[in-house]
Amino acid sequence: MTDVARRPPHPPPTAPTPAIAPASYVDGFRSLEDETRIEELSLEGKLPEWLRGSLIRTGPAKWEVGAQQMRHWFDGFAMLHRFGFEAGKVSYASRFLETRAYRAAKQNGEITYSEFATDPCRSLFSRIFSVFSPKISDNANVNLVELGERFIAMTETPIPVEFDPETLATTGVAYEAPGILTTAHPHLDRATGSVLNYAAKLGPRNRYRFFRLPPEASKPELIAELGVREPAYMHSFGLTERWLVLVEFPLVVNPISLPLSGRPYIENFRWKPERGTRLTLFDRSTGKATGPFETDACFAFHHVNSYEQDGEVVVDVCAYEDATIVNDLYMERLRAGAPVADSELRRFRIKVETGAVTSEALLDDGRLELPRINYGRCNERPYRYAWGVRNAGSGWFDTVVRVDLESRTTKAWSEEGCFPGEPVFVAAPGATEESQGVLISVVFDPGKGTSFLAVLDAGTLNELARAEAPHHIPFGFHGQFAQR
Ligand SMILES: [Fe+2]
């Protein structure tokens, strides 16, 4: 058993750090204070005529409160960014989510709520209070979902935040998830338009839960449940036409220790590779669990896609060798340019009848993170293309990649000295091919100190257009394209 939070640091980089660092990707971890609204960004190239709607993203933007510092990339206060596409032009707006965590910090001049790896509490009483009380942060900086008419920003606490997609104003708590931990990567149920998500209920008896939230509802319905002694850290899950796919990587917590540990949330989790990786399938119509099916230990934040084929369940993830990546993303390390572990595209195949599991790297160089697919067409189903970013040698994500899972080849887009974020796929209207559409990615250019929006052809990865933002946009996580 290894204490993840106290794992030894990586060996130092071989080159000594220069006294005055040149412009580098680490500037993408600077806080952004400005809230912006610009009707028309300067645009190079030509947008497809059909591209109308908006790319809305959430991400951490501010890691300091007075003299205090948030400790981890995942801790920064959430800011929403909207790039609007209309008549060949691009507008931009940004606004902090007015969460209670953000408001309390502004009001008190100090960090008030516990985040992923930052715990402001000092007294034993307030520590106990912060684990089992409404003092849970609502800092929804990871992802968002469009559910019916609603837009909901999410993190891994059970209090997703609703906002207005036009003004980006925060409008309130969207619903309460049935557990203390949840994921910011819900799936959409094609049949009903509901959101499907996961929650872990911790207490004397811990439960993994899946729930459904119909578009107009405010109360989630439980659809599956399973007891667990030491819940695993869960960032996302898989979905096939029949199954909800829960993959437990062996980064686990003993909830009994939580109230007295005095540590922020993630630092209570332990890496226990001897447990291996466990895959459990939950029937979407009955909730019945099948498994767990076991394979070698690894770690992942992101599922890419899952589907059933010839009696097997195929589960693709962006896998790391272990959970060191959690440590790599502390701000002190990131801002110092310390090395960050790479994930690779990995495929598990479960033979449901025999319980046999295989685990295979899909490419010789399958480095991939922040994965996206043609979700509307391919989620739950066999698919050919995945898009994402990788670190091709600069130390941070510097390349957008298209992976062809059929030919097992990749295409890449990069620009010298620039650092793209998650490439969001937008299908062309009436598309007949899976990769027919565009990718939209926010790219940081340290040389200029600003970010731009790159619009690429999703098939060829040729750049079609770029729109210049007036400032840097701190590195964030996820966003969604909305048709309005
Ligand atoms: Fe994520």
Tab-separated table of C-alpha atoms and ligand atoms in Angstrom:
chain	number	residue	atom	x	y	z
A	1	MET	CA	0.000	0.000	0.000
A	2	THR	CA	1.324	3.390	-0.929
A	3	ASP	CA	0.224	6.754	0.300
A	4	VAL	CA	-0.444	8.589	-2.958
A	5	ALA	CA	-0.143	12.025	-1.460
A	6	ARG	CA	3.256	11.215	-0.011
A	7	ARG	CA	4.759	9.342	-2.913
A	8	PRO	CA	8.336	10.366	-3.592
A	9	PRO	CA	8.604	13.128	-6.194
A	10	HIS	CA	9.717	12.429	-9.755
A	11	PRO	CA	13.450	12.674	-10.376
A	12	PRO	CA	14.350	16.277	-11.216
A	13	PRO	CA	14.606	17.226	-14.912
A	14	THR	CA	18.117	16.754	-16.264
A	15	ALA	CA	18.512	20.350	-17.432
A	16	PRO	CA	18.917	22.935	-14.661
A	17	THR	CA	16.136	25.524	-14.431
A	18	PRO	CA	17.306	28.834	-15.956
A	19	ALA	CA	17.321	31.861	-13.662
A	20	ILE	CA	14.835	33.729	-15.901
A	21	ALA	CA	12.456	31.236	-17.432
A	22	PRO	CA	11.476	31.908	-21.048
A	23	ALA	CA	7.769	32.063	-21.930
A	24	SER	CA	6.512	28.579	-21.366
A	25	TYR	CA	3.395	26.527	-20.955
A	26	VAL	CA	3.556	27.063	-17.186
A	27	ASP	CA	2.123	30.555	-17.815
A	28	GLY	CA	-1.122	28.741	-18.699
A	29	PHE	CA	-1.488	28.009	-14.975
A	30	ARG	CA	-1.574	31.710	-14.073
A	31	SER	CA	-4.824	32.936	-12.551
A	32	LEU	CA	-7.182	35.043	-14.656
A	33	GLU	CA	-9.066	37.787	-12.828
A	34	ASP	CA	-10.859	39.440	-15.764
A	35	GLU	CA	-14.406	38.715	-16.777
A	36	THR	CA	-14.773	39.553	-20.447
A	37	ARG	CA	-17.460	40.120	-23.070
A	38	ILE	CA	-16.417	40.734	-26.667
A	39	GLU	CA	-18.830	40.798	-29.577
A	40	GLU	CA	-16.332	39.827	-32.238
A	41	LEU	CA	-12.888	38.275	-31.907
A	42	SER	CA	-10.258	38.816	-34.558
A	43	LEU	CA	-10.521	35.841	-36.899
A	44	GLU	CA	-8.060	34.268	-39.309
A	45	GLY	CA	-9.257	31.725	-41.881
A	46	LYS	CA	-12.852	30.790	-42.577
A	47	LEU	CA	-15.356	29.028	-40.386
A	48	PRO	CA	-17.685	26.480	-41.960
A	49	GLU	CA	-20.978	28.194	-42.784
A	50	TRP	CA	-22.927	25.572	-40.861
A	51	LEU	CA	-21.070	26.211	-37.584
A	52	ARG	CA	-23.624	27.984	-35.409
A	53	GLY	CA	-24.044	27.757	-31.659
A	54	SER	CA	-21.608	28.023	-28.818
A	55	LEU	CA	-18.736	26.218	-27.223
A	56	ILE	CA	-19.190	26.582	-23.471
A	57	ARG	CA	-16.365	25.529	-21.203
A	58	THR	CA	-15.748	25.518	-17.485
A	59	GLY	CA	-12.348	25.414	-15.849
A	60	PRO	CA	-10.316	26.608	-12.910
A	61	ALA	CA	-9.246	30.238	-13.339
A	62	LYS	CA	-8.141	31.526	-9.961
A	63	TRP	CA	-5.999	29.700	-7.444
A	64	GLU	CA	-5.261	32.521	-4.982
A	65	VAL	CA	-7.387	34.098	-2.280
A	66	GLY	CA	-5.446	36.903	-0.628
A	67	ALA	CA	-2.156	35.362	0.419
A	68	GLN	CA	-3.598	31.841	0.330
A	69	GLN	CA	-2.970	29.454	-2.492
A	70	MET	CA	-5.054	26.572	-3.781
A	71	ARG	CA	-2.811	23.526	-3.966
A	72	HIS	CA	-3.994	21.592	-7.002
A	73	TRP	CA	-4.947	22.254	-10.642
A	74	PHE	CA	-8.409	20.833	-9.860
A	75	ASP	CA	-8.943	23.341	-7.007
A	76	GLY	CA	-9.117	26.705	-8.814
A	77	PHE	CA	-12.357	28.704	-8.809
A	78	ALA	CA	-14.559	27.859	-11.770
A	79	MET	CA	-14.895	30.255	-14.654
A	80	LEU	CA	-17.263	29.757	-17.572
A	81	HIS	CA	-16.123	30.660	-21.094
A	82	ARG	CA	-18.449	30.912	-24.058
A	83	PHE	CA	-17.351	31.167	-27.672
A	84	GLY	CA	-20.366	31.998	-29.809
A	85	PHE	CA	-20.421	31.163	-33.531
A	86	GLU	CA	-22.772	33.094	-35.778
A	87	ALA	CA	-22.605	34.289	-39.377
A	88	GLY	CA	-18.936	33.372	-39.667
A	89	LYS	CA	-17.986	35.400	-36.585
A	90	VAL	CA	-16.862	34.408	-33.102
A	91	SER	CA	-17.832	36.186	-29.872
A	92	TYR	CA	-16.327	35.520	-26.459
A	93	ALA	CA	-17.573	35.903	-22.895
A	94	SER	CA	-16.238	34.715	-19.573
A	95	ARG	CA	-17.593	34.888	-16.049
A	96	PHE	CA	-16.793	33.315	-12.710
A	97	LEU	CA	-19.383	30.879	-11.434
A	98	GLU	CA	-20.938	32.573	-8.411
A	99	THR	CA	-20.799	29.475	-6.282
A	100	ARG	CA	-21.047	29.588	-2.519
A	101	ALA	CA	-17.368	28.578	-2.355
A	102	TYR	CA	-16.421	31.552	-4.564
A	103	ARG	CA	-18.715	34.004	-2.766
A	104	ALA	CA	-17.468	32.910	0.659
A	105	ALA	CA	-13.846	33.336	-0.409
A	106	LYS	CA	-14.567	36.837	-1.717
A	107	GLN	CA	-16.502	37.774	1.387
A	108	ASN	CA	-14.096	36.317	3.956
A	109	GLY	CA	-10.885	37.026	2.061
A	110	GLU	CA	-9.819	33.421	2.602
A	111	ILE	CA	-10.432	29.926	1.261
A	112	THR	CA	-13.534	28.767	3.096
A	113	TYR	CA	-14.633	25.511	1.472
A	114	SER	CA	-12.631	22.278	1.055
A	115	GLU	CA	-11.563	21.531	-2.488
A	116	PHE	CA	-10.060	18.429	-4.158
A	117	ALA	CA	-6.638	18.910	-2.526
A	118	THR	CA	-7.049	22.090	-0.499
A	119	ASP	CA	-8.538	22.043	2.974
A	120	PRO	CA	-8.897	25.373	4.743
A	121	CYS	CA	-10.124	23.834	7.989
A	122	ARG	CA	-7.969	24.107	11.055
A	123	SER	CA	-9.917	22.679	13.975
A	124	LEU	CA	-10.853	19.048	14.413
A	125	PHE	CA	-14.467	20.133	14.759
A	126	SER	CA	-14.511	21.928	11.441
A	127	ARG	CA	-12.747	19.022	9.728
A	128	ILE	CA	-15.448	16.626	10.815
A	129	PHE	CA	-18.000	19.206	9.848
A	130	SER	CA	-16.540	19.715	6.381
A	131	VAL	CA	-16.717	16.035	5.415
A	132	PHE	CA	-20.290	15.380	6.512
A	133	SER	CA	-21.963	18.743	6.158
A	134	PRO	CA	-23.172	21.310	3.627
A	135	LYS	CA	-19.682	22.830	3.692
A	136	ILE	CA	-18.991	20.772	0.592
A	137	SER	CA	-17.702	22.913	-2.228
A	138	ASP	CA	-19.867	23.578	-5.268
A	139	ASN	CA	-16.908	24.805	-7.314
A	140	ALA	CA	-18.089	23.280	-10.601
A	141	ASN	CA	-14.894	23.638	-12.619
A	142	VAL	CA	-14.663	20.254	-14.375
A	143	ASN	CA	-17.417	19.841	-16.942
A	144	LEU	CA	-20.917	20.848	-17.930
A	145	VAL	CA	-23.944	19.235	-19.448
A	146	GLU	CA	-26.939	20.465	-21.432
A	147	LEU	CA	-30.023	18.764	-20.005
A	148	GLY	CA	-33.226	19.748	-21.769
A	149	GLU	CA	-33.345	23.521	-21.406
A	150	ARG	CA	-30.847	23.564	-18.568
A	151	PHE	CA	-27.088	24.074	-18.512
A	152	ILE	CA	-25.367	22.510	-15.527
A	153	ALA	CA	-21.732	22.881	-14.474
A	154	MET	CA	-20.271	20.045	-12.441
A	155	THR	CA	-17.442	18.880	-10.266
A	156	GLU	CA	-17.130	15.747	-8.126
A	157	THR	CA	-19.250	16.971	-5.246
A	158	PRO	CA	-23.002	16.345	-5.280
A	159	ILE	CA	-24.042	19.974	-5.886
A	160	PRO	CA	-24.050	20.751	-9.631
A	161	VAL	CA	-24.623	24.387	-10.496
A	162	GLU	CA	-27.088	25.691	-13.074
A	163	PHE	CA	-26.263	28.742	-15.176
A	164	ASP	CA	-27.668	30.863	-17.965
A	165	PRO	CA	-25.898	29.969	-21.233
A	166	GLU	CA	-26.305	33.520	-22.615
A	167	THR	CA	-25.245	35.689	-19.678
A	168	LEU	CA	-23.229	32.946	-17.926
A	169	ALA	CA	-24.949	34.069	-14.707
A	170	THR	CA	-25.211	31.441	-11.985
A	171	THR	CA	-28.843	30.572	-11.294
A	172	GLY	CA	-28.676	28.010	-8.480
A	173	VAL	CA	-28.190	24.396	-7.455
A	174	ALA	CA	-29.393	22.096	-10.232
A	175	TYR	CA	-30.079	18.993	-8.125
A	176	GLU	CA	-28.467	16.971	-5.392
A	177	ALA	CA	-26.698	13.761	-6.355
A	178	PRO	CA	-27.486	10.731	-4.142
A	179	GLY	CA	-24.056	10.452	-2.554
A	180	ILE	CA	-21.154	12.507	-1.322
A	181	LEU	CA	-18.923	11.934	-4.373
A	182	THR	CA	-20.014	11.954	-7.974
A	183	THR	CA	-18.509	12.423	-11.428
A	184	ALA	CA	-18.480	15.399	-13.770
A	185	HIS	CA	-18.765	13.005	-16.719
A	186	PRO	CA	-22.428	12.025	-16.945
A	187	HIS	CA	-23.756	10.189	-19.973
A	188	LEU	CA	-26.915	10.918	-21.903
A	189	ASP	CA	-29.577	8.233	-22.140
A	190	ARG	CA	-30.616	8.239	-25.814
A	191	ALA	CA	-34.092	6.844	-25.165
A	192	THR	CA	-35.215	9.430	-22.611
A	193	GLY	CA	-32.805	12.369	-22.900
A	194	SER	CA	-32.011	11.841	-19.211
A	195	VAL	CA	-28.601	12.260	-17.650
A	196	LEU	CA	-27.016	9.119	-16.218
A	197	ASN	CA	-24.378	9.533	-13.554
A	198	TYR	CA	-22.578	7.858	-10.701
A	199	ALA	CA	-22.473	8.724	-6.999
A	200	ALA	CA	-20.800	7.123	-3.992
A	201	LYS	CA	-22.665	7.138	-0.712
A	202	LEU	CA	-20.211	6.995	2.177
A	203	GLY	CA	-21.016	6.145	5.760
A	204	PRO	CA	-21.261	3.031	7.891
A	205	ARG	CA	-22.226	1.186	4.684
A	206	ASN	CA	-20.685	2.513	1.475
A	207	ARG	CA	-22.576	2.189	-1.789
A	208	TYR	CA	-21.724	2.728	-5.424
A	209	ARG	CA	-24.808	4.139	-7.068
A	210	PHE	CA	-25.976	5.006	-10.558
A	211	PHE	CA	-28.803	7.448	-11.036
A	212	ARG	CA	-30.916	8.967	-13.766
A	213	LEU	CA	-32.114	12.549	-13.980
A	214	PRO	CA	-34.822	13.233	-16.594
A	215	PRO	CA	-34.627	16.626	-18.374
A	216	GLU	CA	-37.333	18.361	-16.342
A	217	ALA	CA	-36.706	16.624	-13.019
A	218	SER	CA	-34.927	17.958	-9.978
A	219	LYS	CA	-34.721	14.694	-8.075
A	220	PRO	CA	-32.479	11.848	-9.289
A	221	GLU	CA	-33.837	8.280	-9.520
A	222	LEU	CA	-31.557	5.418	-8.428
A	223	ILE	CA	-31.125	2.777	-11.125
A	224	ALA	CA	-28.373	0.561	-9.670
A	225	GLU	CA	-26.555	0.129	-6.395
A	226	LEU	CA	-23.733	-1.987	-4.985
A	227	GLY	CA	-22.095	-2.215	-1.558
A	228	VAL	CA	-18.349	-1.548	-1.345
A	229	ARG	CA	-15.905	-1.545	1.576
A	230	GLU	CA	-13.302	0.850	0.162
A	231	PRO	CA	-14.670	2.951	-2.703
A	232	ALA	CA	-12.318	3.786	-5.567
A	233	TYR	CA	-11.745	7.289	-6.916
A	234	MET	CA	-14.079	7.591	-9.883
A	235	HIS	CA	-13.742	10.347	-12.485
A	236	SER	CA	-15.922	8.861	-15.223
A	237	PHE	CA	-17.655	5.613	-16.242
A	238	GLY	CA	-18.554	3.746	-19.411
A	239	LEU	CA	-21.875	3.091	-21.113
A	240	THR	CA	-22.876	0.460	-23.656
A	241	GLU	CA	-26.354	-0.165	-25.035
A	242	ARG	CA	-26.952	-2.719	-22.273
A	243	TRP	CA	-24.489	-1.893	-19.490
A	244	LEU	CA	-23.266	0.828	-17.196
A	245	VAL	CA	-19.541	0.092	-16.882
A	246	LEU	CA	-17.848	0.834	-13.564
A	247	VAL	CA	-14.067	0.523	-13.610
A	248	GLU	CA	-12.469	0.613	-10.170
A	249	PHE	CA	-8.829	1.557	-10.402
A	250	PRO	CA	-7.047	0.725	-7.145
A	251	LEU	CA	-6.937	4.276	-5.775
A	252	VAL	CA	-9.266	3.736	-2.839
A	253	VAL	CA	-10.437	5.337	0.380
A	254	ASN	CA	-11.451	3.939	3.714
A	255	PRO	CA	-14.290	6.361	4.552
A	256	ILE	CA	-14.110	5.617	8.279
A	257	SER	CA	-10.792	7.463	8.388
A	258	LEU	CA	-12.126	10.542	6.575
A	259	PRO	CA	-13.471	12.757	9.376
A	260	LEU	CA	-10.347	12.497	11.524
A	261	SER	CA	-7.701	12.434	8.813
A	262	GLY	CA	-7.154	16.188	8.678
A	263	ARG	CA	-6.357	15.859	4.986
A	264	PRO	CA	-8.098	17.290	1.974
A	265	TYR	CA	-10.346	14.937	0.015
A	266	ILE	CA	-7.991	13.289	-2.482
A	267	GLU	CA	-5.169	12.820	0.011
A	268	ASN	CA	-7.282	10.271	1.856
A	269	PHE	CA	-7.079	7.889	-1.098
A	270	ARG	CA	-4.416	5.149	-1.150
A	271	TRP	CA	-2.828	3.364	-4.093
A	272	LYS	CA	-3.288	-0.391	-3.608
A	273	PRO	CA	-2.083	-2.026	-6.825
A	274	GLU	CA	-2.466	-5.506	-5.319
A	275	ARG	CA	-6.239	-5.048	-5.770
A	276	GLY	CA	-5.824	-4.842	-9.556
A	277	THR	CA	-8.377	-3.041	-11.727
A	278	ARG	CA	-11.954	-4.273	-11.284
A	279	LEU	CA	-14.664	-3.919	-13.920
A	280	THR	CA	-18.316	-4.315	-12.951
A	281	LEU	CA	-21.242	-4.230	-15.384
A	282	PHE	CA	-24.677	-2.989	-14.296
A	283	ASP	CA	-27.650	-3.909	-16.446
A	284	ARG	CA	-29.275	-0.614	-17.466
A	285	SER	CA	-32.806	-2.019	-17.330
A	286	THR	CA	-32.636	-4.103	-14.117
A	287	GLY	CA	-29.719	-2.559	-12.211
A	288	LYS	CA	-28.283	-6.056	-11.625
A	289	ALA	CA	-24.490	-6.146	-11.233
A	290	THR	CA	-22.266	-8.638	-13.052
A	291	GLY	CA	-18.629	-9.006	-12.030
A	292	PRO	CA	-16.265	-7.748	-10.868
A	293	PHE	CA	-13.904	-8.835	-13.624
A	294	GLU	CA	-10.259	-8.270	-12.801
A	295	THR	CA	-7.183	-7.140	-14.679
A	296	ASP	CA	-3.829	-5.517	-13.881
A	297	ALA	CA	-3.631	-2.340	-11.851
A	298	CYS	CA	-3.624	0.958	-13.704
A	299	PHE	CA	-5.283	4.342	-13.267
A	300	ALA	CA	-7.461	6.568	-15.428
A	301	PHE	CA	-9.545	9.676	-15.234
A	302	HIS	CA	-11.286	9.261	-18.572
A	303	HIS	CA	-13.297	6.633	-20.328
A	304	VAL	CA	-13.234	7.157	-24.090
A	305	ASN	CA	-16.087	4.866	-25.161
A	306	SER	CA	-17.562	1.402	-24.477
A	307	TYR	CA	-19.607	-1.025	-26.550
A	308	GLU	CA	-20.638	-4.653	-26.959
A	309	GLN	CA	-19.300	-6.852	-29.734
A	310	ASP	CA	-19.388	-10.635	-30.238
A	311	GLY	CA	-20.159	-11.472	-26.607
A	312	GLU	CA	-17.528	-9.077	-25.325
A	313	VAL	CA	-17.757	-5.709	-23.670
A	314	VAL	CA	-15.105	-3.341	-25.000
A	315	VAL	CA	-14.005	-0.535	-22.654
A	316	ASP	CA	-11.527	2.125	-23.823
A	317	VAL	CA	-9.808	4.433	-21.354
A	318	CYS	CA	-6.854	6.827	-21.183
A	319	ALA	CA	-4.739	4.824	-18.737
A	320	TYR	CA	-1.743	5.710	-16.586
A	321	GLU	CA	0.607	3.124	-15.097
A	322	ASP	CA	-0.405	4.252	-11.634
A	323	ALA	CA	-1.988	7.182	-9.784
A	324	THR	CA	1.170	9.326	-9.704
A	325	ILE	CA	-0.589	11.705	-12.107
A	326	VAL	CA	-2.733	12.958	-9.213
A	327	ASN	CA	0.448	14.200	-7.537
A	328	ASP	CA	1.858	15.567	-10.778
A	329	LEU	CA	-1.005	18.059	-11.014
A	330	TYR	CA	-0.284	19.978	-7.811
A	331	MET	CA	0.141	23.650	-8.716
A	332	GLU	CA	3.578	23.940	-7.200
A	333	ARG	CA	4.847	21.211	-9.511
A	334	LEU	CA	2.956	22.442	-12.579
A	335	ARG	CA	4.108	26.030	-12.159
A	336	ALA	CA	7.680	24.790	-11.803
A	337	GLY	CA	7.419	22.837	-15.074
A	338	ALA	CA	7.949	19.464	-13.354
A	339	PRO	CA	7.337	16.357	-15.478
A	340	VAL	CA	3.804	15.019	-15.821
A	341	ALA	CA	2.975	11.344	-16.445
A	342	ASP	CA	1.473	10.377	-19.823
A	343	SER	CA	-1.677	8.323	-20.323
A	344	GLU	CA	-2.150	5.931	-23.211
A	345	LEU	CA	-5.188	4.672	-25.026
A	346	ARG	CA	-5.931	1.266	-23.480
A	347	ARG	CA	-8.651	-1.242	-24.309
A	348	PHE	CA	-10.183	-3.749	-21.891
A	349	ARG	CA	-12.218	-6.585	-23.358
A	350	ILE	CA	-14.499	-8.510	-21.010
A	351	LYS	CA	-15.774	-11.902	-22.129
A	352	VAL	CA	-18.959	-11.779	-20.089
A	353	GLU	CA	-19.595	-15.529	-20.152
A	354	THR	CA	-16.191	-16.580	-18.812
A	355	GLY	CA	-15.184	-13.447	-16.937
A	356	ALA	CA	-11.865	-13.261	-18.805
A	357	VAL	CA	-10.472	-9.749	-19.257
A	358	THR	CA	-7.741	-8.643	-21.628
A	359	SER	CA	-5.975	-5.299	-21.453
A	360	GLU	CA	-4.205	-3.946	-24.504
A	361	ALA	CA	-2.462	-0.717	-25.518
A	362	LEU	CA	-4.168	0.275	-28.765
A	363	LEU	CA	-1.258	2.029	-30.452
A	364	ASP	CA	2.529	1.840	-30.304
A	365	ASP	CA	2.427	5.459	-29.262
A	366	GLY	CA	-1.077	5.823	-27.914
A	367	ARG	CA	-0.520	8.833	-25.682
A	368	LEU	CA	-3.884	10.503	-25.328
A	369	GLU	CA	-5.757	12.592	-22.760
A	370	LEU	CA	-8.927	14.705	-22.644
A	371	PRO	CA	-10.528	12.293	-25.144
A	372	ARG	CA	-13.587	13.090	-27.249
A	373	ILE	CA	-15.588	11.053	-29.736
A	374	ASN	CA	-18.467	11.691	-32.113
A	375	TYR	CA	-20.726	11.213	-29.096
A	376	GLY	CA	-24.126	11.568	-30.761
A	377	ARG	CA	-23.340	8.938	-33.339
A	378	CYS	CA	-20.962	6.572	-31.553
A	379	ASN	CA	-21.401	6.593	-27.802
A	380	GLU	CA	-22.305	3.048	-26.551
A	381	ARG	CA	-21.497	1.722	-30.029
A	382	PRO	CA	-18.529	0.491	-32.056
A	383	TYR	CA	-16.569	3.506	-33.268
A	384	ARG	CA	-13.556	4.346	-35.349
A	385	TYR	CA	-12.231	7.730	-34.215
A	386	ALA	CA	-11.124	9.313	-30.976
A	387	TRP	CA	-9.661	12.792	-30.605
A	388	GLY	CA	-7.629	14.193	-27.766
A	389	VAL	CA	-4.380	15.880	-26.836
A	390	ARG	CA	-0.933	14.580	-26.008
A	391	ASN	CA	2.413	15.764	-24.790
A	392	ALA	CA	4.715	15.116	-27.734
A	393	GLY	CA	7.817	16.250	-25.866
A	394	SER	CA	7.346	19.814	-24.613
A	395	GLY	CA	6.305	18.784	-21.103
A	396	TRP	CA	2.595	19.611	-21.504
A	397	PHE	CA	-0.216	18.902	-23.993
A	398	ASP	CA	1.192	20.353	-27.213
A	399	THR	CA	-0.567	18.338	-29.919
A	400	VAL	CA	-4.132	17.568	-30.981
A	401	VAL	CA	-4.431	13.963	-32.128
A	402	ARG	CA	-6.961	12.052	-34.155
A	403	VAL	CA	-6.766	8.315	-33.520
A	404	ASP	CA	-8.077	5.920	-36.170
A	405	LEU	CA	-8.854	2.763	-34.202
A	406	GLU	CA	-9.423	0.742	-37.349
A	407	SER	CA	-6.065	1.370	-39.026
A	408	ARG	CA	-4.406	2.047	-35.658
A	409	THR	CA	-2.853	5.238	-36.953
A	410	THR	CA	-2.875	8.857	-35.828
A	411	LYS	CA	-2.986	12.312	-37.368
A	412	ALA	CA	-1.732	15.337	-35.486
A	413	TRP	CA	-2.057	19.116	-35.371
A	414	SER	CA	0.332	21.312	-33.489
A	415	GLU	CA	1.796	24.776	-33.621
A	416	GLU	CA	5.320	25.427	-32.434
A	417	GLY	CA	5.349	26.584	-28.822
A	418	CYS	CA	1.541	26.383	-28.393
A	419	PHE	CA	-0.569	24.242	-26.060
A	420	PRO	CA	-4.053	23.037	-27.063
A	421	GLY	CA	-6.769	21.933	-24.653
A	422	GLU	CA	-9.530	19.367	-25.075
A	423	PRO	CA	-10.665	19.226	-28.722
A	424	VAL	CA	-14.462	19.222	-28.792
A	425	PHE	CA	-15.978	17.458	-31.796
A	426	VAL	CA	-18.925	19.090	-33.553
A	427	ALA	CA	-20.594	16.998	-36.260
A	428	ALA	CA	-21.447	18.649	-39.567
A	429	PRO	CA	-25.206	18.702	-40.190
A	430	GLY	CA	-26.288	15.690	-42.242
A	431	ALA	CA	-22.838	14.099	-41.926
A	432	THR	CA	-22.541	10.608	-43.342
A	433	GLU	CA	-19.029	9.901	-42.025
A	434	GLU	CA	-18.036	9.604	-38.379
A	435	SER	CA	-15.264	12.188	-38.608
A	436	GLN	CA	-17.207	14.717	-40.688
A	437	GLY	CA	-17.197	17.886	-38.650
A	438	VAL	CA	-14.840	20.168	-36.793
A	439	LEU	CA	-12.756	20.090	-33.653
A	440	ILE	CA	-12.662	23.190	-31.479
A	441	SER	CA	-9.822	23.646	-29.032
A	442	VAL	CA	-8.644	26.538	-26.839
A	443	VAL	CA	-4.910	26.894	-27.450
A	444	PHE	CA	-2.486	28.794	-25.227
A	445	ASP	CA	0.359	30.674	-26.926
A	446	PRO	CA	2.958	31.558	-24.242
A	447	GLY	CA	4.969	33.633	-26.736
A	448	LYS	CA	2.062	36.073	-27.061
A	449	GLY	CA	0.736	35.427	-23.565
A	450	THR	CA	-2.764	34.924	-25.003
A	451	SER	CA	-5.016	32.057	-26.049
A	452	PHE	CA	-6.786	31.434	-29.315
A	453	LEU	CA	-9.581	29.188	-30.431
A	454	ALA	CA	-8.480	26.751	-33.128
A	455	VAL	CA	-11.113	25.270	-35.428
A	456	LEU	CA	-9.771	22.178	-37.192
A	457	ASP	CA	-11.232	19.828	-39.764
A	458	ALA	CA	-11.905	16.736	-37.615
A	459	GLY	CA	-11.045	14.371	-40.455
A	460	THR	CA	-7.783	15.850	-41.720
A	461	LEU	CA	-6.849	18.002	-38.702
A	462	ASN	CA	-6.186	20.868	-41.103
A	463	GLU	CA	-6.679	24.229	-39.465
A	464	LEU	CA	-9.738	26.045	-40.827
A	465	ALA	CA	-9.778	29.144	-38.658
A	466	ARG	CA	-8.535	30.678	-35.444
A	467	ALA	CA	-10.034	33.378	-33.244
A	468	GLU	CA	-7.779	35.378	-30.913
A	469	ALA	CA	-8.827	35.856	-27.286
A	470	PRO	CA	-7.686	39.100	-25.639
A	471	HIS	CA	-5.897	37.338	-22.776
A	472	HIS	CA	-4.722	33.914	-21.694
A	473	ILE	CA	-7.362	31.391	-20.743
A	474	PRO	CA	-5.978	29.219	-17.943
A	475	PHE	CA	-5.672	25.529	-18.790
A	476	GLY	CA	-9.011	23.888	-18.076
A	477	PHE	CA	-10.726	20.586	-18.521
A	478	HIS	CA	-13.958	20.166	-20.425
A	479	GLY	CA	-16.639	21.917	-22.447
A	480	GLN	CA	-19.653	21.205	-24.622
A	481	PHE	CA	-20.942	22.546	-27.887
A	482	ALA	CA	-24.528	23.782	-27.720
A	483	GLN	CA	-26.640	24.401	-30.809
A	484	ARG	CA	-27.667	27.827	-29.563
B	1	FE	FE	-12.481	14.889	-16.783
